[in-house]
mmCIF file of C-alpha atoms and ligand atoms in Angstrom:
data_model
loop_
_atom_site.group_PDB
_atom_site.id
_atom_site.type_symbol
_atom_site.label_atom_id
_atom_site.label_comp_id
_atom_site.label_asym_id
_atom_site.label_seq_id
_atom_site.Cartn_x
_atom_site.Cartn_y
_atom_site.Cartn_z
ATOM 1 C CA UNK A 245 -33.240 -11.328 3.372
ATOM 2 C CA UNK A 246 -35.543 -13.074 6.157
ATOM 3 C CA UNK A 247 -36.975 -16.730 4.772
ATOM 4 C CA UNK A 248 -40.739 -16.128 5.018
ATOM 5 C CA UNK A 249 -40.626 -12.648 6.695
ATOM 6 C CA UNK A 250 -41.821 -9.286 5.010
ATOM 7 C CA UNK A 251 -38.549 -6.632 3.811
ATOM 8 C CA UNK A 252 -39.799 -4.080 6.215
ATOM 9 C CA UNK A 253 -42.019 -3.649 8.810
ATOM 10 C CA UNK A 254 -44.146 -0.946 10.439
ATOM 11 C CA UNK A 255 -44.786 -0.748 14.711
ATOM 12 C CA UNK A 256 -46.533 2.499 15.581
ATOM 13 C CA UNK A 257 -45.522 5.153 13.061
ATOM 14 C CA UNK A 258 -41.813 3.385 12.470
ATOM 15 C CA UNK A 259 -40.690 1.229 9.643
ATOM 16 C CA UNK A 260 -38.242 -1.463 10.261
ATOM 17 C CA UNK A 261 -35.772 -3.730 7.565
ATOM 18 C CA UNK A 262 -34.412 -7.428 8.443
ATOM 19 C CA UNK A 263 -31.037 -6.854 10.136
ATOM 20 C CA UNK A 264 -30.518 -10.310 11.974
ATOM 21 C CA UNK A 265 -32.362 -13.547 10.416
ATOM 22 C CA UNK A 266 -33.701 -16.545 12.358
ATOM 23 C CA UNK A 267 -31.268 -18.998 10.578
ATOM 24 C CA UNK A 268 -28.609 -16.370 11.796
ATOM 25 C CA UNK A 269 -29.727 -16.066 15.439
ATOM 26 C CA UNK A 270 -30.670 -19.551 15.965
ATOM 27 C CA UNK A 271 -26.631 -20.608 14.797
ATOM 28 C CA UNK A 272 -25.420 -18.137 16.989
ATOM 29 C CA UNK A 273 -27.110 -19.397 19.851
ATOM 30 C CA UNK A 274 -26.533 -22.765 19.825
ATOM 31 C CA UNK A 275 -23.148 -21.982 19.559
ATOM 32 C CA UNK A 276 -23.418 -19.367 22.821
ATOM 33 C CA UNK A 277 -25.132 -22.304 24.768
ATOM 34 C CA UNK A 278 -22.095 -24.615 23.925
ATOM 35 C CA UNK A 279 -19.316 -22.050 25.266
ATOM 36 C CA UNK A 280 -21.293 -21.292 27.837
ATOM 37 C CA UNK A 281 -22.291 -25.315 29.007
ATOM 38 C CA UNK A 282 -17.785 -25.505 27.949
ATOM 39 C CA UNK A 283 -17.009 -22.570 30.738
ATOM 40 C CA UNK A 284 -19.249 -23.765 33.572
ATOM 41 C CA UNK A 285 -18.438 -27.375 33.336
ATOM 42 C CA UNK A 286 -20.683 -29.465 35.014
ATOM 43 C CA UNK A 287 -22.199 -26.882 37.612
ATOM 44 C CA UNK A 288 -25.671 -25.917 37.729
ATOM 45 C CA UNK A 289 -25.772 -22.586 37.778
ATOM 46 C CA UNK A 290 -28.070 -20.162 38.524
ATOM 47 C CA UNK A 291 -29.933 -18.445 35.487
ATOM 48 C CA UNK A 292 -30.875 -14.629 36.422
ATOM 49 C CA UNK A 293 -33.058 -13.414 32.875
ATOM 50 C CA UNK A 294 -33.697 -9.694 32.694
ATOM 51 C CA UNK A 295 -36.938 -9.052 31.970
ATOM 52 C CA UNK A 296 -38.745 -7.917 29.369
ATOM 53 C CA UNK A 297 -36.354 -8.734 26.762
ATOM 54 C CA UNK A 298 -34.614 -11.273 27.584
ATOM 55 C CA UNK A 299 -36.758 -13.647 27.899
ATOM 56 C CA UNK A 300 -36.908 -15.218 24.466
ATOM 57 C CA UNK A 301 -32.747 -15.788 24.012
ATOM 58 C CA UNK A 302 -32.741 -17.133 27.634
ATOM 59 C CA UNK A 303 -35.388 -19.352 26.904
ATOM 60 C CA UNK A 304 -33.188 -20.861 23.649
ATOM 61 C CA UNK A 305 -29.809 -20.154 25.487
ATOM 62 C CA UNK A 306 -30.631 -22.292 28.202
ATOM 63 C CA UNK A 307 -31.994 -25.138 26.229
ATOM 64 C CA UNK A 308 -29.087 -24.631 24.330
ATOM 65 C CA UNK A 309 -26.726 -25.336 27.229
ATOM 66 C CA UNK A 310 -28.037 -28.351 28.069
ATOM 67 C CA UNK A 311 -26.918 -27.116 31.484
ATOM 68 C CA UNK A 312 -29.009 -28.022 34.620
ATOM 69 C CA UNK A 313 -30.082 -24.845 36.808
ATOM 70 C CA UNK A 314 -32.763 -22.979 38.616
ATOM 71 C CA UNK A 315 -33.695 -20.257 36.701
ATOM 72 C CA UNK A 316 -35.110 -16.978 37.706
ATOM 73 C CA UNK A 317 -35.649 -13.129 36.636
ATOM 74 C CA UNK A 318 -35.412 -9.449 37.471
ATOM 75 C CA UNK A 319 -36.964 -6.487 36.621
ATOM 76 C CA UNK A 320 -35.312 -3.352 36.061
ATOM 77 C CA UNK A 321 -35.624 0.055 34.168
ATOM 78 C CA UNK A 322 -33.232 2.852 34.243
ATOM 79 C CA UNK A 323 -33.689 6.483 35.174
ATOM 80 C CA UNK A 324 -33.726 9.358 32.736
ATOM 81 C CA UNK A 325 -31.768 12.020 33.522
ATOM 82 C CA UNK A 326 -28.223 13.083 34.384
ATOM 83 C CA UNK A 327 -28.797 13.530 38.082
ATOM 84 C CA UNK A 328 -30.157 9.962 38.643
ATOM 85 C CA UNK A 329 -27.690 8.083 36.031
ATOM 86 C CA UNK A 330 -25.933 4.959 37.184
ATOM 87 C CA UNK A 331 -29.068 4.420 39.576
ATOM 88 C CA UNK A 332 -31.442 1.385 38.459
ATOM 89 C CA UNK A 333 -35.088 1.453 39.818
ATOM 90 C CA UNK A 334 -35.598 -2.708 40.415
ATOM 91 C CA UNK A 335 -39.287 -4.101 39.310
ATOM 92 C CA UNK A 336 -38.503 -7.274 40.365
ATOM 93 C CA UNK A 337 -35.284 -7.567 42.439
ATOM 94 C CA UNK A 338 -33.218 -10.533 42.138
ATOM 95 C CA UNK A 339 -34.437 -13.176 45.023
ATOM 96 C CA UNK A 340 -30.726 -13.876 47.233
ATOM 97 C CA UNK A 341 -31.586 -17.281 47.753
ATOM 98 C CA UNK A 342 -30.688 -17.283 43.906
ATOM 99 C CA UNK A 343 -28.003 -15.632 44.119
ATOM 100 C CA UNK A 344 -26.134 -16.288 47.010
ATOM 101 C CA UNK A 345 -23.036 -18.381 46.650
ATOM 102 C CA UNK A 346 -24.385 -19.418 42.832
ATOM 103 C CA UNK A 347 -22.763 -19.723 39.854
ATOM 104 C CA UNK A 348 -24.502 -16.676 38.522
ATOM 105 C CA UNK A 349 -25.225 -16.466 34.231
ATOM 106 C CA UNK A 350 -26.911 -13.103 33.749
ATOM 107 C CA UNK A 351 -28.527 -13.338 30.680
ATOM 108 C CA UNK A 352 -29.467 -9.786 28.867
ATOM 109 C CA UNK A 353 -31.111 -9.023 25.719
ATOM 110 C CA UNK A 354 -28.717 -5.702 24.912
ATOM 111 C CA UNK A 355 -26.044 -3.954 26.131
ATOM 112 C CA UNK A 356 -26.055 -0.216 24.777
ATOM 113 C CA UNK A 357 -24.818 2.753 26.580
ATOM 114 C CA UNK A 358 -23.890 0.196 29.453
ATOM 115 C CA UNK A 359 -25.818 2.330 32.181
ATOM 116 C CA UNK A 360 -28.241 -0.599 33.401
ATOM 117 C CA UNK A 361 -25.121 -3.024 33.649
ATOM 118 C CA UNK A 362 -22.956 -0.589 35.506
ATOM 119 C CA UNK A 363 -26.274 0.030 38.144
ATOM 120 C CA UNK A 364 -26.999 -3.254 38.582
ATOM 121 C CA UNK A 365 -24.030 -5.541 39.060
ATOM 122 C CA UNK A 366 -23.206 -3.694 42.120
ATOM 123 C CA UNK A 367 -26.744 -4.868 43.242
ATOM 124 C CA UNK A 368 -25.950 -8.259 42.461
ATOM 125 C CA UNK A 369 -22.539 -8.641 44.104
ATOM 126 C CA UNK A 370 -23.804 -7.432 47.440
ATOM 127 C CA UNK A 371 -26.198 -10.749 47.243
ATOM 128 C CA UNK A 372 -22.228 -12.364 47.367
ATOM 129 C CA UNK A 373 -22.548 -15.203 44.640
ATOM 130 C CA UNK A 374 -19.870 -17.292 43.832
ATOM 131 C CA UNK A 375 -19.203 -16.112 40.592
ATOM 132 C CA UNK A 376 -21.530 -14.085 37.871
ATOM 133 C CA UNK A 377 -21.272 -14.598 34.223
ATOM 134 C CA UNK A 378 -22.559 -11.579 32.266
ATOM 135 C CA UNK A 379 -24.207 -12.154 28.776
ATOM 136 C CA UNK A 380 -26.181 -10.543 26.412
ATOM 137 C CA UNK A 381 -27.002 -11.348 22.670
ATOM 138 C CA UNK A 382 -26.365 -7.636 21.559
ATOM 139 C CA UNK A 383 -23.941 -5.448 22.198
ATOM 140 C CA UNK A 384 -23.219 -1.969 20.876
ATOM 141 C CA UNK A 385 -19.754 -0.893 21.431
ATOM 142 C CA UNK A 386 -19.841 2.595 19.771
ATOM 143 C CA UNK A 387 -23.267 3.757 22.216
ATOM 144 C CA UNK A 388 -21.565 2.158 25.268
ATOM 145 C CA UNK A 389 -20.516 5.154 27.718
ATOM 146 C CA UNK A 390 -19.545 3.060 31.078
ATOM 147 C CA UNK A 391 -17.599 0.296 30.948
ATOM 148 C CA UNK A 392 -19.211 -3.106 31.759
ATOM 149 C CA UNK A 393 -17.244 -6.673 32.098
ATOM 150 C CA UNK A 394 -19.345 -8.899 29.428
ATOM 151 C CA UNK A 395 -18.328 -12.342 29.181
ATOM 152 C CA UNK A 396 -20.259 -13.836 26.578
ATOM 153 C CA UNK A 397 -21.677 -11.168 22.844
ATOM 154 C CA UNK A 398 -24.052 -13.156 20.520
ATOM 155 C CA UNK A 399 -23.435 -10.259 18.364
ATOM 156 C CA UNK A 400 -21.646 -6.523 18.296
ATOM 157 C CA UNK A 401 -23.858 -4.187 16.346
ATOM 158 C CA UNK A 402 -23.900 -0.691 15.160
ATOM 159 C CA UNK A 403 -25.334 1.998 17.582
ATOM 160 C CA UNK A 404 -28.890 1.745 15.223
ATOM 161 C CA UNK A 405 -32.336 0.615 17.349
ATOM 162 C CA UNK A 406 -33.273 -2.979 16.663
ATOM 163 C CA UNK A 407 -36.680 -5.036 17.680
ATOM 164 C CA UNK A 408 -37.745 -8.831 17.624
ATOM 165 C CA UNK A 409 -36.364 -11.776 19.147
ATOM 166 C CA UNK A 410 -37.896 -10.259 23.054
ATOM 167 C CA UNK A 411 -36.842 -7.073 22.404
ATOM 168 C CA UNK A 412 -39.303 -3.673 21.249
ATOM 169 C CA UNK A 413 -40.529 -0.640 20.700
ATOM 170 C CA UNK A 414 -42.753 0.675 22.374
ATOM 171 C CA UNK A 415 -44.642 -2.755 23.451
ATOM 172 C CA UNK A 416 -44.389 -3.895 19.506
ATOM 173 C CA UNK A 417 -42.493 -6.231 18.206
ATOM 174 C CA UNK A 418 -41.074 -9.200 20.868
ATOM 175 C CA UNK A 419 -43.034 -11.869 18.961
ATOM 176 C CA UNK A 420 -40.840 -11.475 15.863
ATOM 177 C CA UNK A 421 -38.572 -13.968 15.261
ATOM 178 C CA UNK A 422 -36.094 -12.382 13.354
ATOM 179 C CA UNK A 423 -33.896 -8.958 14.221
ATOM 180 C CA UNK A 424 -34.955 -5.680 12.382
ATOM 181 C CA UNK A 425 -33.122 -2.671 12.579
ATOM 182 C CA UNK A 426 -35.299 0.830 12.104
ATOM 183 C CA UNK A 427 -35.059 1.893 8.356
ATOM 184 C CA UNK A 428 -33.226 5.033 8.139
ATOM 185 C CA UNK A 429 -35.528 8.042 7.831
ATOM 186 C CA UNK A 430 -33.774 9.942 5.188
HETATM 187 P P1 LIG B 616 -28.277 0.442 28.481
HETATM 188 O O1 LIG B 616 -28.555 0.705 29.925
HETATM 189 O O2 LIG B 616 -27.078 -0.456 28.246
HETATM 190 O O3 LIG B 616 -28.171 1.731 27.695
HETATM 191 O O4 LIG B 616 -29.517 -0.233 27.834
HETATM 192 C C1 LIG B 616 -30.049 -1.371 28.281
HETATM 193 C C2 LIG B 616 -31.511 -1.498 27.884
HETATM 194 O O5 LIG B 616 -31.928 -0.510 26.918
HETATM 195 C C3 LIG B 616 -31.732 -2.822 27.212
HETATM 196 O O6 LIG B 616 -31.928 -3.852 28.148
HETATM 197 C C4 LIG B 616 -32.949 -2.533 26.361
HETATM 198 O O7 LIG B 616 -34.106 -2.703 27.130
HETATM 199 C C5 LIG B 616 -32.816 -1.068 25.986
HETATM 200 N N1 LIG B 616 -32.257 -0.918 24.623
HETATM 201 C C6 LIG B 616 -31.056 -0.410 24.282
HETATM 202 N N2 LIG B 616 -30.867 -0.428 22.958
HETATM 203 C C7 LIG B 616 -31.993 -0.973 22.424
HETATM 204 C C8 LIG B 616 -32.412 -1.271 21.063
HETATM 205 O O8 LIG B 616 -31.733 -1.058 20.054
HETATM 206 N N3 LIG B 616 -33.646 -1.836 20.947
HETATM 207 C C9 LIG B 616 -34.462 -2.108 22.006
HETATM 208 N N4 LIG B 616 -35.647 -2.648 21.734
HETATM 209 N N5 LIG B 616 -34.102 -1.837 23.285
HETATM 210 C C10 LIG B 616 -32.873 -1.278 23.478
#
């Protein structure tokens, strides 16, 4: 049950049930921002935020972390297709004076069949920073078909679609602040 939020909700022609609630996401992110402030000591690292949907768990990581650090963002989407797969076509490449010889924390929204990771990193490393911490608040082991080094999971879920909390469908559904998962249609 979500405190003050509806048991299902409809973007475009979809209906949606409470999977993750604030009280639940907002724990698990403090505690994220506390392992992650433990692992990098007192560095000020470099915070990379994939856009779209990142943006509203980097925005309550960081804060979170109480760490110091520029912070910046990147734009990617990923190819459809088998021919093009593993390639990532970059929005908003990362900027190397961010990346070079930084104490990289790449902050993603979701992890699923791994395919953006495994295009991107490569990207990143040729920018030569000093280290790059990979984390994302979901992760779905069971979709993932590459395998990609994560350092830090807010939460493993099942291989089911989920919105709110930055992430969508279709354009709907960032401003939520909980985590619903799409109702099953059966
Ligand atoms: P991957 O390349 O690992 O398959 O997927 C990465 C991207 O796919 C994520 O950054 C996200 O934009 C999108 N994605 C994967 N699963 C979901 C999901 O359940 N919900 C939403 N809204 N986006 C997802």
């Amino acid at each position: 049950m979500v405190s003050n939020s509806p048991d299902r909700i409809r973007l475009h022609e979809r209906s949606f049930t409470p999977f993750l609630t604030e009280e639940d996401i907002s724990l698990r992110v403090k505690e994220l921002g506390q392992e992650l402030a433990f692992r990098l000591g007192n560095g000020e690292p470099s915070f990379l935020i994939m856009l779209r949907g990142a943006f509203i768990f980097a925005a309550d990581l960081i804060r979170a972390s109480r760490l110091n650090g520029q912070i910046s963002f990147v734009r990617t989407s990923s190819y459809h297709g088998t021919e093009t797969e593993g390639k990532v076509r970059m929005h908003l490449a990362p900027d190397p004076i961010h990346v070079t010889g930084k104490d990289v924390v790449l902050i993603e929204d979701i992890v699923d069949s791994g395919l953006t990771m495994q295009a991107f990193l490569p990207e990143l490393e040729v920018l030569n920073p000093k280290s790059i911490t990979l984390i994302t608040l979901l992760h779905k082991p069971e979709s993932q078909r590459v395998p990609v080094k994560i350092d830090l999971i807010g939460f493993v879920i099942p291989p089911k679609f989920v919105v709110g909390y930055g992430l969508d469908y279709d354009g709907l559904g960032r401003q939520l602040p909980a985590i619903y998962q799409l109702a099953e249609e059966f």
